[in-house]
XYZ file of C-alpha atoms in Angstrom:
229
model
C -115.709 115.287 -48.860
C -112.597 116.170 -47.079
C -112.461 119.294 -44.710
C -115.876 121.113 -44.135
C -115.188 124.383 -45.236
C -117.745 127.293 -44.308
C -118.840 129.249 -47.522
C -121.922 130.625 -46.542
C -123.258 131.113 -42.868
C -126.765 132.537 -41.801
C -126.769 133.663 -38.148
C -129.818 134.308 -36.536
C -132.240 135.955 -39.397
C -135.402 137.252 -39.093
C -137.404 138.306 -41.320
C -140.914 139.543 -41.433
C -143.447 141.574 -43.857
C -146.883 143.462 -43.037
C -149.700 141.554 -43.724
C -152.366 143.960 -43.757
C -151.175 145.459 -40.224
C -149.984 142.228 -38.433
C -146.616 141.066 -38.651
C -146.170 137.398 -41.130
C -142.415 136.349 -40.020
C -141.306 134.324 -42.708
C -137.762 133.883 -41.011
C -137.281 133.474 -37.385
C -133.734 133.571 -35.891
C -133.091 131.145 -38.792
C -129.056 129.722 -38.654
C -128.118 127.972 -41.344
C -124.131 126.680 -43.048
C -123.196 125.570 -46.449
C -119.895 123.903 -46.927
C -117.842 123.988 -49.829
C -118.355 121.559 -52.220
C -121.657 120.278 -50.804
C -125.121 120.377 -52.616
C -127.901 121.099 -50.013
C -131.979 120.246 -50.683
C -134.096 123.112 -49.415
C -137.351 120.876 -48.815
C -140.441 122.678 -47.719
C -144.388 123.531 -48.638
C -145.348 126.254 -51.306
C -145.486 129.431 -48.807
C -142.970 128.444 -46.166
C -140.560 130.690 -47.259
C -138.181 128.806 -49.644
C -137.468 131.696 -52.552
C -137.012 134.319 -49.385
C -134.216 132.177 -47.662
C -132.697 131.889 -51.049
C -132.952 135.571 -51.413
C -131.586 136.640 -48.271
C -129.084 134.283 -48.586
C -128.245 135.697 -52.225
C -128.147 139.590 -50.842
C -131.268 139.903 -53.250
C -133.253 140.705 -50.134
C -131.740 142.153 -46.417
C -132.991 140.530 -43.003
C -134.443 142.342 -40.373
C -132.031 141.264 -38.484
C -128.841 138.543 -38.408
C -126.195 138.685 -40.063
C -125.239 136.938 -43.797
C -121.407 135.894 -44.203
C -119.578 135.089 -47.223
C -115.913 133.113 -46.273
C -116.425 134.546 -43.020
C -116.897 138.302 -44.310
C -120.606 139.717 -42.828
C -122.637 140.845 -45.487
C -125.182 142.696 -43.613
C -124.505 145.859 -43.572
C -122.554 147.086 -46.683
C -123.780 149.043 -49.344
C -126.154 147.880 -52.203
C -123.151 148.491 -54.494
C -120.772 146.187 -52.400
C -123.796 143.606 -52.658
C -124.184 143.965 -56.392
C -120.310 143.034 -56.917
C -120.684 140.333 -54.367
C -123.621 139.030 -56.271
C -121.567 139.487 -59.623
C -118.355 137.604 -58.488
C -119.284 135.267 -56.180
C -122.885 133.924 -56.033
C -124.628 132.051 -59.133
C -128.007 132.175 -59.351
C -130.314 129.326 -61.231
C -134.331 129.727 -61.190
C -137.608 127.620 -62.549
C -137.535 129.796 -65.538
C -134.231 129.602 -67.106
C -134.176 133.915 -68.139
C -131.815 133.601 -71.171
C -131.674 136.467 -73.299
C -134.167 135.198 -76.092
C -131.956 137.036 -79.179
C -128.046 135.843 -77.865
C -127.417 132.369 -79.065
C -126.743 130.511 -75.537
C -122.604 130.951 -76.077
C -123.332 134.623 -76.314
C -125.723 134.118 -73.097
C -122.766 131.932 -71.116
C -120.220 134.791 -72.087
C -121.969 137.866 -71.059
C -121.393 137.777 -67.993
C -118.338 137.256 -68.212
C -117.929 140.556 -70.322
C -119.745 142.437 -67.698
C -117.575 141.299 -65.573
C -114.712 143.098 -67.952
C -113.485 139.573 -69.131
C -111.869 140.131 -72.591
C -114.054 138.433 -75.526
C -112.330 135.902 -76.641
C -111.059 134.374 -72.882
C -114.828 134.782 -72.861
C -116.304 132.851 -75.416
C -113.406 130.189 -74.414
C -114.655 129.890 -71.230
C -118.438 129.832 -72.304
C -117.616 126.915 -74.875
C -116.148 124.714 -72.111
C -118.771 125.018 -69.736
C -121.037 124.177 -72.791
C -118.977 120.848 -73.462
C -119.167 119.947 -69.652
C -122.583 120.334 -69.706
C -122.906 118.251 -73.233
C -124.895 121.301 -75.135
C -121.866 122.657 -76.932
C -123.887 121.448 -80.006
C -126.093 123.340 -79.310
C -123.343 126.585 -78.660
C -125.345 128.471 -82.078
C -128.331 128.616 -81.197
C -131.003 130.920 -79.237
C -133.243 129.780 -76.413
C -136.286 129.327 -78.383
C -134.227 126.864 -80.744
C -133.002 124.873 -77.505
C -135.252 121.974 -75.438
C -136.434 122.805 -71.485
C -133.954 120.619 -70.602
C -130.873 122.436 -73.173
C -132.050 125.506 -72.016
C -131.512 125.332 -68.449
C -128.354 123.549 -68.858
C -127.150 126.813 -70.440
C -128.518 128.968 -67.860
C -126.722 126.733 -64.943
C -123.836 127.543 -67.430
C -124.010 131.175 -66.919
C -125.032 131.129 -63.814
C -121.353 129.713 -62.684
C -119.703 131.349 -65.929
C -117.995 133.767 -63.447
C -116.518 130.670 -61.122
C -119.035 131.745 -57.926
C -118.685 130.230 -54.507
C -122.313 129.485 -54.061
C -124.990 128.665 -56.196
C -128.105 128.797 -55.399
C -131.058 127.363 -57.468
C -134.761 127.583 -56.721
C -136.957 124.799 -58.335
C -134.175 124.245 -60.928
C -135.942 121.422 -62.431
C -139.422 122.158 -61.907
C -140.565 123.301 -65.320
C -138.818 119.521 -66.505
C -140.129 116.264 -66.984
C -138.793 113.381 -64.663
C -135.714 112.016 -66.974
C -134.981 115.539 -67.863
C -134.809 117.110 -64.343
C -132.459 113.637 -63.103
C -130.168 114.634 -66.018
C -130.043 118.038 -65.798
C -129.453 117.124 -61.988
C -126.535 115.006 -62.461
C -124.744 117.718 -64.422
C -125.707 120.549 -61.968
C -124.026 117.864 -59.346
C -121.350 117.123 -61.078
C -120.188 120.431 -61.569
C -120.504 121.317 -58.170
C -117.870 118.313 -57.295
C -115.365 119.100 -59.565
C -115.330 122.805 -59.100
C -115.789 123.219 -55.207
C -118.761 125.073 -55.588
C -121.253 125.364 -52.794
C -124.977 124.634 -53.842
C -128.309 125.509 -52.126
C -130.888 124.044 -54.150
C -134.470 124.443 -53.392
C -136.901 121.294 -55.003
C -140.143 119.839 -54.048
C -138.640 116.890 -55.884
C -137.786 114.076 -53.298
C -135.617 112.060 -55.097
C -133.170 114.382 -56.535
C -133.492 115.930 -52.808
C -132.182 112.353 -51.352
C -129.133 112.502 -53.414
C -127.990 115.854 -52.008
C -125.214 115.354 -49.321
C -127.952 117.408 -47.301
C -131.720 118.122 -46.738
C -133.170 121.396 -45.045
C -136.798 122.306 -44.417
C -138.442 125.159 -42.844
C -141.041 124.941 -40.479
C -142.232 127.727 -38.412
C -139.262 130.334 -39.426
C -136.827 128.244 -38.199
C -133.789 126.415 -40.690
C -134.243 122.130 -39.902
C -132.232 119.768 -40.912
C -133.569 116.313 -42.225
C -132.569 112.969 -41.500
C-alpha cells in the first residue's frame, strides 16, 4: 500500500450524553488513524457506539473532549461554518438508506453536489457520468431512485457521496438494507474506488465477511477504539 499516510486522526475523544441524570459515555479517550488509501471495518454490537464514532469523526457531532484532525489540521474547535465546508469538500458520507433525491434522475443526484459546490454544469454532469460508468450504472444515468434496484441505488449514492473527490469516506451499514450477492458487489466497487482514487474509507458493517477483506478491522468495547486481529 506504499507509504502510510495519516488522513484522519482521533486523539483522545470522549464523549458522553445524560441518561436520565447519569452520565452514558459512549466514547472514552478513544484514538483512532485512517491512512490514505485504506478501507477500515468498524465491527461492533447494535448500541456500542458505531454511528457516533462515525459522526464525530465526520464533524456531524463535536466531542466532549479530544481533538479531530484532517491532514494534520485539528478540527475541534472551528466554527460550524468551517465544519460545513470541511464536510462539503473533503468528507463523503454513505448510509443504510441510500437518501437520493426521489424526483432527480441519479445523474442529476451525482451532479448536485457538485453544483453546490459551484462546479459549472456541464464539468458536472461529466464528472457524474464517469463515476456512473465506474460504478457500471451509467445505464441506468436516466432514471430516478424509485426506477433503480437496492443495489443501483446505493451505487449512485456512493457516487455522490465521492462526486466532490473527498479524502475520507465514511459509510455506516452501507450494505445492510442488501441481500448477500448484492452487498459483495456493491462492496467490490465501493473498494475499488477507494484503491484507485486514494480515498480513505471508514466503513461500519455487522457483515463479517466483507469486514475480513478490509485492510483493517476496529471494534469498540467499553468507549475505547480496538483493533482486531
Amino acid at each position: 500500500m506504499g507509504e502510510r499516510m495519516p488522513v484522519l486522526r482521533l486523539q483522545d475523544i470522549d464523549l458522553h450524553y445524560n441518561n436520565s441524570g447519569k452520565p452514558l459515555v459512549v466514547l472514552d479517550r478513544a484514538d483512532f488513524i485512517l491512512n490514505r488509501g485504506e478501507t477500515v471495518a468498524l465491527v461492533a454490537p447494535s448500541g456500542t457506539g458505531k454511528s457516533t464514532l462515525l459522526h464525530v469523526a465526520g464533524l456531524l457531532e463535536r466531542p466532549d473532549g479530544g481533538q479531530v484532525e484532517l491532514c494534520g489540521k485539528s478540527c475541534s474547535h472551528i466554527s460550524d461554518d468551517e465544519r460545513t465546508k470541511i464536510r462539503r469538500s473533503d468528507i463523503g458520507f454513505v448510509y443504510q438508506f441510500h437518501y437520493l433525491l426521489p424526483e432527480f434522475t441519479a445523474l442529476e443526484n451525482v451532479m448536485i453536489p457538485q453544483m453546490i459546490a459551484g462546479l459549472d454544469k456541464k464539468i458536472a454532469q461529466y464528472r457524474a457520468f464517469k463515476l456512473l460508468e465506474y460504478l457500471r450504472v451509467a445505464h441506468r444515468a436516466a432514471h430516478r431512485p424509485a426506477e433503480l434496484s437496492g443495489g443501483e441505488q446505493q451505487r449512485v449514492a456512493i457516487a455522490r457521496s465521492v462526486a466532490n473527490a473527498p479524502l475520507v469516506l465514511l459509510a455506516d451499514e452501507p450494505t445492510g438494507n442488501l441481500d448477500p450477492v448484492t452487498s459483495e458487489y456493491v462492496f467490490r466497487a465501493l473498494a475499488a474506488l477507494v484503491q484507485q482514487s486514494g480515498l480513505a474509507a471508514l466503513i461500519a458493517t455487522h457483515n463479517h465477511t466483507l469486514a475480513r477483506q478490509m485492510n483493517r478491522r476496529i471494534t469498540l468495547q467499553d468507549g475505547k477504539i480496538l483493533e482486531l486481529a
